[in-house]
PDB file of C-alpha atoms in Angstrom:
ATOM      1  CA  GLU A 209      -0.030  -0.175   0.107  1.00 90.00           C
ATOM      2  CA  LYS A 210       0.893   3.404  -0.745  1.00 97.00           C
ATOM      3  CA  PRO A 211       4.531   2.939  -2.383  1.00 98.00           C
ATOM      4  CA  ILE A 212       6.882   5.719  -3.057  1.00 98.00           C
ATOM      5  CA  ILE A 213       7.789   5.603  -6.385  1.00 98.00           C
ATOM      6  CA  ILE A 214      10.267   7.533  -8.087  1.00 98.00           C
ATOM      7  CA  THR A 215      10.323   8.490 -11.922  1.00 98.00           C
ATOM      8  CA  GLY A 216      11.335  11.099 -14.337  1.00 98.00           C
ATOM      9  CA  LEU A 217      13.818  11.428 -16.970  1.00 98.00           C
ATOM     10  CA  PRO A 218      16.826   9.129 -16.556  1.00 96.00           C
ATOM     11  CA  ARG A 219      20.065  10.753 -15.244  1.00 95.00           C
ATOM     12  CA  THR A 220      18.289  13.030 -13.128  1.00 97.00           C
ATOM     13  CA  GLY A 221      19.738  11.937  -9.449  1.00 95.00           C
ATOM     14  CA  SER A 222      16.828   9.301  -9.126  1.00 96.00           C
ATOM     15  CA  THR A 223      19.495   6.670  -8.210  1.00 95.00           C
ATOM     16  CA  MET A 224      20.774   8.757  -5.471  1.00 96.00           C
ATOM     17  CA  LEU A 225      17.487   9.749  -4.034  1.00 98.00           C
ATOM     18  CA  TYR A 226      16.237   5.816  -4.524  1.00 98.00           C
ATOM     19  CA  ASN A 227      19.267   4.750  -2.172  1.00 97.00           C
ATOM     20  CA  LEU A 228      18.666   7.459   0.324  1.00 98.00           C
ATOM     21  CA  LEU A 229      14.752   6.882   0.400  1.00 98.00           C
ATOM     22  CA  SER A 230      15.549   3.110   1.088  1.00 98.00           C
ATOM     23  CA  CYS A 231      17.779   3.885   4.067  1.00 98.00           C
ATOM     24  CA  ASP A 232      14.303   4.047   5.982  1.00 98.00           C
ATOM     25  CA  PRO A 233      14.276   1.196   8.119  1.00 98.00           C
ATOM     26  CA  SER A 234      10.542   0.918   7.882  1.00 98.00           C
ATOM     27  CA  ALA A 235      10.710   0.671   4.308  1.00 98.00           C
ATOM     28  CA  ARG A 236      11.653  -1.865   1.356  1.00 98.00           C
ATOM     29  CA  ALA A 237      13.197  -1.591  -1.866  1.00 98.00           C
ATOM     30  CA  PRO A 238      14.257  -4.636  -4.228  1.00 98.00           C
ATOM     31  CA  ARG A 239      17.547  -5.669  -4.927  1.00 97.00           C
ATOM     32  CA  PHE A 240      18.618  -6.759  -8.669  1.00 96.00           C
ATOM     33  CA  PHE A 241      18.704 -10.475  -8.026  1.00 97.00           C
ATOM     34  CA  GLU A 242      14.873 -10.347  -6.660  1.00 97.00           C
ATOM     35  CA  MET A 243      13.892  -9.172 -10.005  1.00 97.00           C
ATOM     36  CA  SER A 244      16.319 -10.244 -12.746  1.00 95.00           C
ATOM     37  CA  GLN A 245      15.841 -12.935 -15.400  1.00 91.00           C
ATOM     38  CA  MET A 246      19.160 -13.898 -14.541  1.00 94.00           C
ATOM     39  CA  ALA A 247      17.782 -16.326 -11.559  1.00 93.00           C
ATOM     40  CA  ASN A 248      14.305 -17.481 -10.719  1.00 94.00           C
ATOM     41  CA  PRO A 249      12.645 -14.794  -8.957  1.00 93.00           C
ATOM     42  CA  THR A 250      10.858 -17.486  -6.893  1.00 95.00           C
ATOM     43  CA  PRO A 251      10.409 -18.254  -3.884  1.00 95.00           C
ATOM     44  CA  PRO A 252      10.596 -14.556  -2.756  1.00 97.00           C
ATOM     45  CA  CYS A 253      12.490 -13.553  -0.173  1.00 97.00           C
ATOM     46  CA  THR A 254      11.285 -13.658   3.408  1.00 97.00           C
ATOM     47  CA  SER A 255      13.683 -11.624   5.579  1.00 96.00           C
ATOM     48  CA  ALA A 256      16.691  -9.379   5.429  1.00 94.00           C
ATOM     49  CA  GLU A 257      18.658 -12.132   6.728  1.00 95.00           C
ATOM     50  CA  GLN A 258      17.506 -14.658   4.032  1.00 95.00           C
ATOM     51  CA  ARG A 259      17.919 -12.266   1.690  1.00 95.00           C
ATOM     52  CA  ASP A 260      21.796 -11.143   2.134  1.00 94.00           C
ATOM     53  CA  SER A 261      22.321 -15.123   2.017  1.00 95.00           C
ATOM     54  CA  ASP A 262      20.203 -16.121  -0.857  1.00 96.00           C
ATOM     55  CA  SER A 263      22.028 -18.527  -3.288  1.00 96.00           C
ATOM     56  CA  ARG A 264      20.875 -16.661  -6.185  1.00 97.00           C
ATOM     57  CA  ILE A 265      22.942 -13.655  -5.308  1.00 97.00           C
ATOM     58  CA  LYS A 266      25.876 -15.733  -6.389  1.00 96.00           C
ATOM     59  CA  ARG A 267      24.109 -17.094  -9.436  1.00 96.00           C
ATOM     60  CA  VAL A 268      23.496 -13.656 -10.701  1.00 96.00           C
ATOM     61  CA  GLY A 269      27.017 -12.875  -9.939  1.00 94.00           C
ATOM     62  CA  ARG A 270      28.373 -15.682 -12.097  1.00 95.00           C
ATOM     63  CA  ARG A 271      26.356 -14.392 -15.069  1.00 93.00           C
ATOM     64  CA  PHE A 272      27.597 -10.774 -14.351  1.00 90.00           C
ATOM     65  CA  GLU A 273      31.130 -12.262 -14.783  1.00 91.00           C
ATOM     66  CA  GLU A 274      30.332 -14.361 -18.001  1.00 91.00           C
ATOM     67  CA  ILE A 275      28.848 -11.200 -19.508  1.00 85.00           C
ATOM     68  CA  GLU A 276      32.153  -8.979 -18.566  1.00 84.00           C
ATOM     69  CA  ARG A 277      34.149 -11.760 -19.827  1.00 87.00           C
ATOM     70  CA  ASN A 278      32.534 -12.065 -23.275  1.00 83.00           C
ATOM     71  CA  TYR A 279      31.959  -7.995 -23.258  1.00 81.00           C
ATOM     72  CA  PRO A 280      34.978  -6.726 -21.380  1.00 78.00           C
ATOM     73  CA  GLY A 281      34.018  -3.436 -19.805  1.00 73.00           C
ATOM     74  CA  LEU A 282      30.293  -3.659 -20.285  1.00 73.00           C
ATOM     75  CA  TRP A 283      29.524  -3.527 -16.211  1.00 72.00           C
ATOM     76  CA  THR A 284      32.455  -1.635 -15.445  1.00 74.00           C
ATOM     77  CA  GLU A 285      32.104   1.307 -17.902  1.00 71.00           C
ATOM     78  CA  ALA A 286      28.304   1.489 -17.475  1.00 67.00           C
ATOM     79  CA  GLY A 287      28.863   1.345 -13.862  1.00 65.00           C
ATOM     80  CA  LYS A 288      30.673   4.407 -13.699  1.00 74.00           C
ATOM     81  CA  SER A 289      27.605   6.268 -14.621  1.00 68.00           C
ATOM     82  CA  HIS A 290      25.063   3.535 -13.133  1.00 75.00           C
ATOM     83  CA  ARG A 291      26.194   0.792 -11.092  1.00 78.00           C
ATOM     84  CA  SER A 292      24.514  -2.751 -11.087  1.00 81.00           C
ATOM     85  CA  HIS A 293      25.206  -5.264  -8.605  1.00 89.00           C
ATOM     86  CA  PRO A 294      23.509  -8.793  -7.749  1.00 90.00           C
ATOM     87  CA  ASN A 295      22.963  -7.726  -4.252  1.00 92.00           C
ATOM     88  CA  GLU A 296      22.270  -3.880  -4.261  1.00 93.00           C
ATOM     89  CA  LEU A 297      19.141  -2.039  -5.136  1.00 95.00           C
ATOM     90  CA  GLU A 298      18.078  -1.801  -8.778  1.00 96.00           C
ATOM     91  CA  GLU A 299      15.288  -0.297 -10.676  1.00 96.00           C
ATOM     92  CA  ASP A 300      11.940  -2.311 -11.420  1.00 98.00           C
ATOM     93  CA  LEU A 301      12.773  -1.711 -15.018  1.00 96.00           C
ATOM     94  CA  LEU A 302      13.739  -5.327 -14.642  1.00 96.00           C
ATOM     95  CA  VAL A 303      10.330  -6.575 -14.021  1.00 98.00           C
ATOM     96  CA  LEU A 304       8.978  -4.830 -17.208  1.00 97.00           C
ATOM     97  CA  LEU A 305      11.521  -6.511 -19.146  1.00 95.00           C
ATOM     98  CA  HIS A 306       9.630  -9.748 -18.187  1.00 96.00           C
ATOM     99  CA  SER A 307       6.883  -8.382 -20.104  1.00 96.00           C
ATOM    100  CA  PHE A 308       8.953  -7.393 -23.213  1.00 95.00           C
ATOM    101  CA  VAL A 309       8.857  -3.474 -22.228  1.00 96.00           C
ATOM    102  CA  MET A 310      12.487  -3.301 -22.740  1.00 92.00           C
ATOM    103  CA  GLN A 311      13.749   0.258 -22.571  1.00 90.00           C
ATOM    104  CA  LEU A 312      17.083  -0.189 -23.121  1.00 86.00           C
ATOM    105  CA  HIS A 313      16.990  -2.074 -26.436  1.00 87.00           C
ATOM    106  CA  VAL A 314      14.637  -0.106 -28.367  1.00 91.00           C
ATOM    107  CA  PRO A 315      17.230   1.663 -30.167  1.00 88.00           C
ATOM    108  CA  LEU A 316      18.520  -1.828 -31.864  1.00 82.00           C
ATOM    109  CA  ALA A 317      14.833  -2.895 -32.706  1.00 84.00           C
ATOM    110  CA  HIS A 318      12.746  -2.557 -35.985  1.00 85.00           C
ATOM    111  CA  ASN A 319      10.716   0.755 -35.986  1.00 89.00           C
ATOM    112  CA  GLY A 320       7.688  -1.372 -35.277  1.00 95.00           C
ATOM    113  CA  TYR A 321       8.790  -2.227 -31.739  1.00 95.00           C
ATOM    114  CA  ARG A 322       9.360   1.238 -31.027  1.00 95.00           C
ATOM    115  CA  GLU A 323       5.825   2.455 -31.950  1.00 96.00           C
ATOM    116  CA  TRP A 324       4.696  -0.217 -29.691  1.00 96.00           C
ATOM    117  CA  TYR A 325       6.983   0.389 -27.068  1.00 96.00           C
ATOM    118  CA  GLU A 326       6.132   4.181 -26.855  1.00 97.00           C
ATOM    119  CA  ASP A 327       2.535   3.520 -27.197  1.00 97.00           C
ATOM    120  CA  GLU A 328       0.959   4.263 -23.824  1.00 94.00           C
ATOM    121  CA  GLU A 329      -2.308   2.661 -24.610  1.00 93.00           C
ATOM    122  CA  ASN A 330      -1.130  -0.989 -24.707  1.00 95.00           C
ATOM    123  CA  LYS A 331       1.042  -1.503 -21.735  1.00 97.00           C
ATOM    124  CA  GLU A 332      -2.001  -2.602 -19.000  1.00 98.00           C
ATOM    125  CA  PHE A 333      -0.726  -6.280 -19.438  1.00 98.00           C
ATOM    126  CA  ALA A 334       2.709  -5.136 -18.296  1.00 98.00           C
ATOM    127  CA  TYR A 335       1.459  -3.225 -15.065  1.00 98.00           C
ATOM    128  CA  ILE A 336      -0.784  -5.588 -14.249  1.00 98.00           C
ATOM    129  CA  TYR A 337       2.049  -8.315 -13.953  1.00 98.00           C
ATOM    130  CA  HIS A 338       4.418  -5.576 -12.401  1.00 98.00           C
ATOM    131  CA  ARG A 339       2.041  -5.248  -9.841  1.00 98.00           C
ATOM    132  CA  VAL A 340       1.076  -8.994  -9.259  1.00 98.00           C
ATOM    133  CA  PHE A 341       5.058  -9.473  -8.875  1.00 98.00           C
ATOM    134  CA  PHE A 342       5.496  -7.222  -6.049  1.00 98.00           C
ATOM    135  CA  GLN A 343       2.105  -8.466  -4.457  1.00 98.00           C
ATOM    136  CA  MET A 344       4.149 -12.025  -4.581  1.00 98.00           C
ATOM    137  CA  LEU A 345       7.302  -9.992  -3.042  1.00 98.00           C
ATOM    138  CA  ASN A 346       5.264  -8.192  -0.286  1.00 98.00           C
ATOM    139  CA  GLN A 347       3.182 -11.367   0.727  1.00 97.00           C
ATOM    140  CA  ALA A 348       6.555 -13.074   1.522  1.00 97.00           C
ATOM    141  CA  TRP A 349       8.413 -10.098   3.278  1.00 97.00           C
ATOM    142  CA  LYS A 350       6.016  -7.095   4.320  1.00 97.00           C
ATOM    143  CA  PRO A 351       7.873  -3.826   5.058  1.00 98.00           C
ATOM    144  CA  ASP A 352       6.561  -2.040   8.062  1.00 97.00           C
ATOM    145  CA  SER A 353       5.533   1.089   6.096  1.00 98.00           C
ATOM    146  CA  HIS A 354       6.024   1.161   2.394  1.00 98.00           C
ATOM    147  CA  TRP A 355       7.902   0.039  -0.625  1.00 98.00           C
ATOM    148  CA  VAL A 356      10.319   2.507  -2.618  1.00 98.00           C
ATOM    149  CA  LEU A 357      10.540   1.645  -6.230  1.00 98.00           C
ATOM    150  CA  LYS A 358      12.211   3.627  -8.899  1.00 98.00           C
ATOM    151  CA  ALA A 359      12.552   3.222 -12.741  1.00 98.00           C
ATOM    152  CA  PRO A 360      12.457   6.279 -15.305  1.00 97.00           C
ATOM    153  CA  VAL A 361      10.541   4.239 -17.617  1.00 97.00           C
ATOM    154  CA  HIS A 362       7.449   4.531 -15.729  1.00 98.00           C
ATOM    155  CA  SER A 363       7.118   8.236 -17.077  1.00 97.00           C
ATOM    156  CA  THR A 364       6.252   6.650 -20.429  1.00 97.00           C
ATOM    157  CA  TYR A 365       3.522   4.940 -19.048  1.00 98.00           C
ATOM    158  CA  MET A 366       2.297   7.080 -16.022  1.00 98.00           C
ATOM    159  CA  ASN A 367      -1.593   6.505 -16.369  1.00 97.00           C
ATOM    160  CA  GLU A 368      -0.784   2.491 -16.355  1.00 98.00           C
ATOM    161  CA  LEU A 369       1.293   2.756 -13.722  1.00 98.00           C
ATOM    162  CA  MET A 370      -1.509   4.907 -11.541  1.00 98.00           C
ATOM    163  CA  LYS A 371      -4.240   2.282 -12.607  1.00 98.00           C
ATOM    164  CA  GLN A 372      -2.140  -0.614 -10.754  1.00 98.00           C
ATOM    165  CA  TYR A 373      -0.971   1.671  -7.811  1.00 98.00           C
ATOM    166  CA  PRO A 374      -4.009   4.227  -7.288  1.00 98.00           C
ATOM    167  CA  ASP A 375      -2.319   5.255  -3.967  1.00 98.00           C
ATOM    168  CA  ALA A 376       1.243   5.580  -5.159  1.00 98.00           C
ATOM    169  CA  ARG A 377       3.048   8.809  -3.743  1.00 98.00           C
ATOM    170  CA  ILE A 378       4.989   9.584  -6.651  1.00 98.00           C
ATOM    171  CA  VAL A 379       8.375  11.608  -6.766  1.00 98.00           C
ATOM    172  CA  ILE A 380       9.345  12.957 -10.208  1.00 98.00           C
ATOM    173  CA  THR A 381      13.142  13.938 -10.735  1.00 98.00           C
ATOM    174  CA  HIS A 382      14.181  17.011 -13.031  1.00 98.00           C
ATOM    175  CA  ARG A 383      17.853  17.910 -14.418  1.00 97.00           C
ATOM    176  CA  ASP A 384      18.754  20.301 -16.972  1.00 97.00           C
ATOM    177  CA  PRO A 385      18.329  18.237 -20.305  1.00 98.00           C
ATOM    178  CA  VAL A 386      21.520  19.759 -21.852  1.00 97.00           C
ATOM    179  CA  SER A 387      23.332  17.687 -19.209  1.00 96.00           C
ATOM    180  CA  VAL A 388      20.397  14.603 -19.191  1.00 97.00           C
ATOM    181  CA  VAL A 389      20.551  14.098 -22.986  1.00 97.00           C
ATOM    182  CA  PRO A 390      24.148  13.178 -23.298  1.00 96.00           C
ATOM    183  CA  SER A 391      24.618  11.381 -20.001  1.00 94.00           C
ATOM    184  CA  TRP A 392      21.700   9.070 -20.965  1.00 94.00           C
ATOM    185  CA  ALA A 393      23.134   8.870 -24.532  1.00 93.00           C
ATOM    186  CA  ARG A 394      26.539   7.767 -23.124  1.00 89.00           C
ATOM    187  CA  LEU A 395      24.859   5.172 -20.607  1.00 88.00           C
ATOM    188  CA  LEU A 396      22.820   3.470 -23.081  1.00 88.00           C
ATOM    189  CA  GLU A 397      25.451   3.342 -25.688  1.00 86.00           C
ATOM    190  CA  SER A 398      27.352   1.570 -22.844  1.00 82.00           C
ATOM    191  CA  TYR A 399      24.761  -1.161 -22.229  1.00 81.00           C
ATOM    192  CA  LEU A 400      24.235  -1.305 -26.295  1.00 81.00           C
ATOM    193  CA  ASN A 401      28.069  -1.950 -27.065  1.00 73.00           C
ATOM    194  CA  TRP A 402      27.529  -5.765 -26.963  1.00 70.00           C
ATOM    195  CA  SER A 403      25.580  -5.514 -29.766  1.00 69.00           C
ATOM    196  CA  TYR A 404      27.817  -3.248 -31.991  1.00 66.00           C
ATOM    197  CA  THR A 405      31.287  -4.133 -33.597  1.00 65.00           C
ATOM    198  CA  PRO A 406      33.563  -1.362 -32.380  1.00 62.00           C
ATOM    199  CA  TYR A 407      32.915   2.319 -33.595  1.00 61.00           C
ATOM    200  CA  SER A 408      29.883   1.189 -35.666  1.00 68.00           C
ATOM    201  CA  CYS A 409      26.889   2.757 -33.733  1.00 77.00           C
ATOM    202  CA  ASP A 410      25.789   5.592 -35.577  1.00 87.00           C
ATOM    203  CA  ARG A 411      25.969   8.589 -33.240  1.00 90.00           C
ATOM    204  CA  VAL A 412      24.186  11.191 -35.062  1.00 93.00           C
ATOM    205  CA  LYS A 413      21.170   8.864 -35.289  1.00 92.00           C
ATOM    206  CA  PHE A 414      21.682   7.644 -31.932  1.00 92.00           C
ATOM    207  CA  GLY A 415      21.497  11.166 -30.581  1.00 95.00           C
ATOM    208  CA  ARG A 416      18.305  11.797 -32.474  1.00 96.00           C
ATOM    209  CA  TYR A 417      16.651   8.860 -30.814  1.00 95.00           C
ATOM    210  CA  ILE A 418      17.851   9.765 -27.274  1.00 96.00           C
ATOM    211  CA  THR A 419      16.581  13.582 -27.751  1.00 98.00           C
ATOM    212  CA  ASP A 420      13.137  12.372 -29.046  1.00 97.00           C
ATOM    213  CA  SER A 421      12.437   9.625 -26.853  1.00 97.00           C
ATOM    214  CA  LEU A 422      13.280  11.988 -23.718  1.00 98.00           C
ATOM    215  CA  VAL A 423      11.155  14.686 -24.969  1.00 98.00           C
ATOM    216  CA  LEU A 424       8.222  12.043 -25.349  1.00 98.00           C
ATOM    217  CA  CYS A 425       8.831  11.536 -21.375  1.00 98.00           C
ATOM    218  CA  ALA A 426       8.949  15.065 -20.422  1.00 98.00           C
ATOM    219  CA  ASN A 427       5.547  15.761 -22.393  1.00 98.00           C
ATOM    220  CA  ARG A 428       3.803  12.682 -21.011  1.00 98.00           C
ATOM    221  CA  ILE A 429       5.068  13.977 -17.250  1.00 98.00           C
ATOM    222  CA  MET A 430       3.722  17.448 -17.950  1.00 98.00           C
ATOM    223  CA  LYS A 431       0.457  16.016 -19.084  1.00 98.00           C
ATOM    224  CA  TRP A 432      -0.136  13.568 -16.362  1.00 98.00           C
ATOM    225  CA  GLN A 433       0.746  16.356 -13.719  1.00 98.00           C
ATOM    226  CA  LYS A 434      -1.656  18.592 -15.189  1.00 97.00           C
ATOM    227  CA  GLN A 435      -4.741  16.226 -15.036  1.00 97.00           C
ATOM    228  CA  THR A 436      -3.666  15.081 -11.437  1.00 98.00           C
ATOM    229  CA  ASP A 437      -4.007  16.118  -7.535  1.00 97.00           C
ATOM    230  CA  PRO A 438      -0.706  18.005  -6.815  1.00 96.00           C
ATOM    231  CA  LYS A 439      -0.877  16.127  -3.587  1.00 96.00           C
ATOM    232  CA  VAL A 440      -0.056  12.940  -5.435  1.00 98.00           C
ATOM    233  CA  TYR A 441       3.314  13.899  -6.749  1.00 98.00           C
ATOM    234  CA  PHE A 442       6.513  15.960  -5.269  1.00 98.00           C
ATOM    235  CA  ASP A 443       8.824  17.596  -7.854  1.00 98.00           C
ATOM    236  CA  VAL A 444      12.659  17.165  -6.982  1.00 98.00           C
ATOM    237  CA  VAL A 445      14.850  19.340  -8.683  1.00 98.00           C
ATOM    238  CA  TYR A 446      18.597  18.092  -9.240  1.00 97.00           C
ATOM    239  CA  SER A 447      20.556  21.141  -8.540  1.00 96.00           C
ATOM    240  CA  GLU A 448      18.289  21.578  -5.397  1.00 96.00           C
ATOM    241  CA  MET A 449      18.700  18.192  -4.011  1.00 97.00           C
ATOM    242  CA  ILE A 450      22.507  17.989  -4.209  1.00 96.00           C
ATOM    243  CA  VAL A 451      22.703  20.950  -2.301  1.00 97.00           C
ATOM    244  CA  ASP A 452      21.349  19.051   0.815  1.00 97.00           C
ATOM    245  CA  PRO A 453      20.025  15.607   0.123  1.00 98.00           C
ATOM    246  CA  ILE A 454      18.968  14.933   3.425  1.00 98.00           C
ATOM    247  CA  LYS A 455      16.790  18.113   3.295  1.00 98.00           C
ATOM    248  CA  MET A 456      15.216  17.077   0.490  1.00 98.00           C
ATOM    249  CA  VAL A 457      14.171  13.630   1.768  1.00 98.00           C
ATOM    250  CA  GLU A 458      12.560  15.634   4.764  1.00 98.00           C
ATOM    251  CA  ARG A 459      10.552  17.461   2.130  1.00 98.00           C
ATOM    252  CA  ILE A 460       9.380  14.660   0.376  1.00 98.00           C
ATOM    253  CA  TYR A 461       8.404  12.875   3.779  1.00 98.00           C
ATOM    254  CA  GLU A 462       6.930  16.288   5.220  1.00 98.00           C
ATOM    255  CA  ASN A 463       4.516  16.350   1.898  1.00 98.00           C
ATOM    256  CA  PHE A 464       3.581  12.800   2.197  1.00 98.00           C
ATOM    257  CA  ASP A 465       2.802  12.981   5.759  1.00 97.00           C
ATOM    258  CA  LEU A 466       5.454  10.739   6.749  1.00 98.00           C
ATOM    259  CA  CYS A 467       8.135  10.748   9.662  1.00 97.00           C
ATOM    260  CA  VAL A 468      11.856  11.042   9.232  1.00 98.00           C
ATOM    261  CA  THR A 469      13.773   9.168  11.902  1.00 98.00           C
ATOM    262  CA  GLU A 470      16.832   9.773  13.667  1.00 98.00           C
ATOM    263  CA  GLU A 471      17.712   6.322  12.621  1.00 98.00           C
ATOM    264  CA  PHE A 472      16.930   6.863   9.101  1.00 98.00           C
ATOM    265  CA  ARG A 473      18.895  10.173   9.009  1.00 98.00           C
ATOM    266  CA  GLU A 474      21.751   8.498  10.454  1.00 98.00           C
ATOM    267  CA  ASN A 475      21.437   5.708   7.549  1.00 98.00           C
ATOM    268  CA  MET A 476      21.236   8.310   5.205  1.00 98.00           C
ATOM    269  CA  ARG A 477      24.442  10.219   6.600  1.00 98.00           C
ATOM    270  CA  GLN A 478      26.191   6.923   6.506  1.00 97.00           C
ATOM    271  CA  TRP A 479      24.987   6.332   2.705  1.00 96.00           C
ATOM    272  CA  ILE A 480      26.325   9.583   1.584  1.00 96.00           C
ATOM    273  CA  ALA A 481      29.608   9.224   3.284  1.00 95.00           C
ATOM    274  CA  ASP A 482      30.035   5.710   1.694  1.00 94.00           C
ATOM    275  CA  ASN A 483      28.932   6.778  -1.576  1.00 90.00           C
ATOM    276  CA  ARG A 484      30.760   9.951  -2.825  1.00 80.00           C
ATOM    277  CA  GLN A 485      29.966  11.004  -6.476  1.00 76.00           C
ATOM    278  CA  GLY A 486      32.699   9.145  -8.621  1.00 66.00           C
ATOM    279  CA  LYS A 487      33.262   6.314  -6.553  1.00 65.00           C
ATOM    280  CA  TYR A 488      33.036   3.804  -9.410  1.00 61.00           C
ATOM    281  CA  GLY A 489      34.802   6.214 -11.851  1.00 64.00           C
ATOM    282  CA  ARG A 490      33.702   9.103 -13.780  1.00 74.00           C
ATOM    283  CA  ARG A 491      32.563   9.095 -17.577  1.00 74.00           C
ATOM    284  CA  SER A 492      32.793  12.233 -19.791  1.00 81.00           C
ATOM    285  CA  TYR A 493      30.260  13.247 -22.136  1.00 88.00           C
ATOM    286  CA  SER A 494      29.460  15.771 -24.400  1.00 94.00           C
ATOM    287  CA  LEU A 495      26.166  17.001 -26.808  1.00 97.00           C
ATOM    288  CA  SER A 496      28.826  17.184 -29.472  1.00 96.00           C
ATOM    289  CA  ASP A 497      29.356  13.567 -29.172  1.00 94.00           C
ATOM    290  CA  TYR A 498      25.904  12.918 -30.824  1.00 95.00           C
ATOM    291  CA  ASN A 499      26.067  16.046 -33.082  1.00 95.00           C
ATOM    292  CA  LEU A 500      23.589  18.073 -30.868  1.00 97.00           C
ATOM    293  CA  THR A 501      23.941  21.551 -29.510  1.00 98.00           C
ATOM    294  CA  LYS A 502      22.641  23.384 -26.572  1.00 97.00           C
ATOM    295  CA  GLU A 503      20.521  25.449 -28.448  1.00 98.00           C
ATOM    296  CA  HIS A 504      18.752  22.331 -30.169  1.00 98.00           C
ATOM    297  CA  ILE A 505      18.273  20.556 -26.668  1.00 98.00           C
ATOM    298  CA  ASN A 506      16.995  23.973 -25.155  1.00 97.00           C
ATOM    299  CA  ALA A 507      14.313  24.395 -28.298  1.00 98.00           C
ATOM    300  CA  GLU A 508      13.038  20.821 -27.988  1.00 98.00           C
ATOM    301  CA  PHE A 509      12.809  20.963 -24.000  1.00 98.00           C
ATOM    302  CA  SER A 510      11.263  24.662 -23.912  1.00 97.00           C
ATOM    303  CA  GLU A 511       8.222  23.774 -22.236  1.00 97.00           C
ATOM    304  CA  TYR A 512       9.669  21.224 -19.865  1.00 98.00           C
ATOM    305  CA  ASN A 513      12.416  23.842 -18.982  1.00 97.00           C
ATOM    306  CA  ASN A 514       9.948  26.659 -18.575  1.00 97.00           C
ATOM    307  CA  THR A 515       7.519  24.423 -16.279  1.00 97.00           C
ATOM    308  CA  TYR A 516      10.617  23.211 -14.020  1.00 97.00           C
ATOM    309  CA  PHE A 517      13.502  25.473 -14.291  1.00 94.00           C
ATOM    310  CA  GLN A 518      11.919  28.783 -14.357  1.00 79.00           C
ATOM    311  CA  ASN A 519      14.405  30.249 -11.803  1.00 64.00           C
TER     312      ASN A 519
END
């Protein structure tokens, strides 16, 4: 009941916020191995102790190692932007993959798949499956308060998400698209490199796809917010969050009438201390890598910028 679900454009600080919100000892967030197709997600974990000793962690870890051997640098390079680990928090995008809603694979697919993927009217089945999947996890191990979920892909299908989670508390993260576009392009390119021979990715075409797909997400977020009670959602701007991340979490909790305990605060302080930006390396990126310009991006995202970055 009443999960906190983080969405918005990718590369907007949502992973940091996800980890901070999951520091609440009364909340629960899913780990990679609990959702991945790399291991059978059943039976679900029944406690924190059982989760941390689950044999599927090693099984998924071996798959990670196999992929890294066959495609050197995939996890390590992508991990500089978005770290994935079998027993660490991960996006519930992994659950949508079970239904072939495959955000990371759209650039490789035929145009027919892209049209299907971007159609917001035909994803009810995927979100019914998503809800049933988390009901399964919840039945075996229910948090004291609420679940925390996070996936930018939900911004493409907000109405279907809310049909299955009508009492969800939505947090939408925002960041200057001039930073978001090349950062997401570089990360997605890293994930897809195993599908290309070296230097064969058409970065100009890829840049156009990244821009168009993110404009679509931005427009759907704005459309959904216009028709939704503002009490249902909370907007988080990246530049404000990084100044004082814990204060931002406190604002989110206040908005949703939740209590931030001292234990929760201490957990967040510890996570911040242990996860400084760049811990797993840094990746450079630039709009020019994809034949894009700041002027073009600002023009494409003009309504989005005017809505969330007036100051």
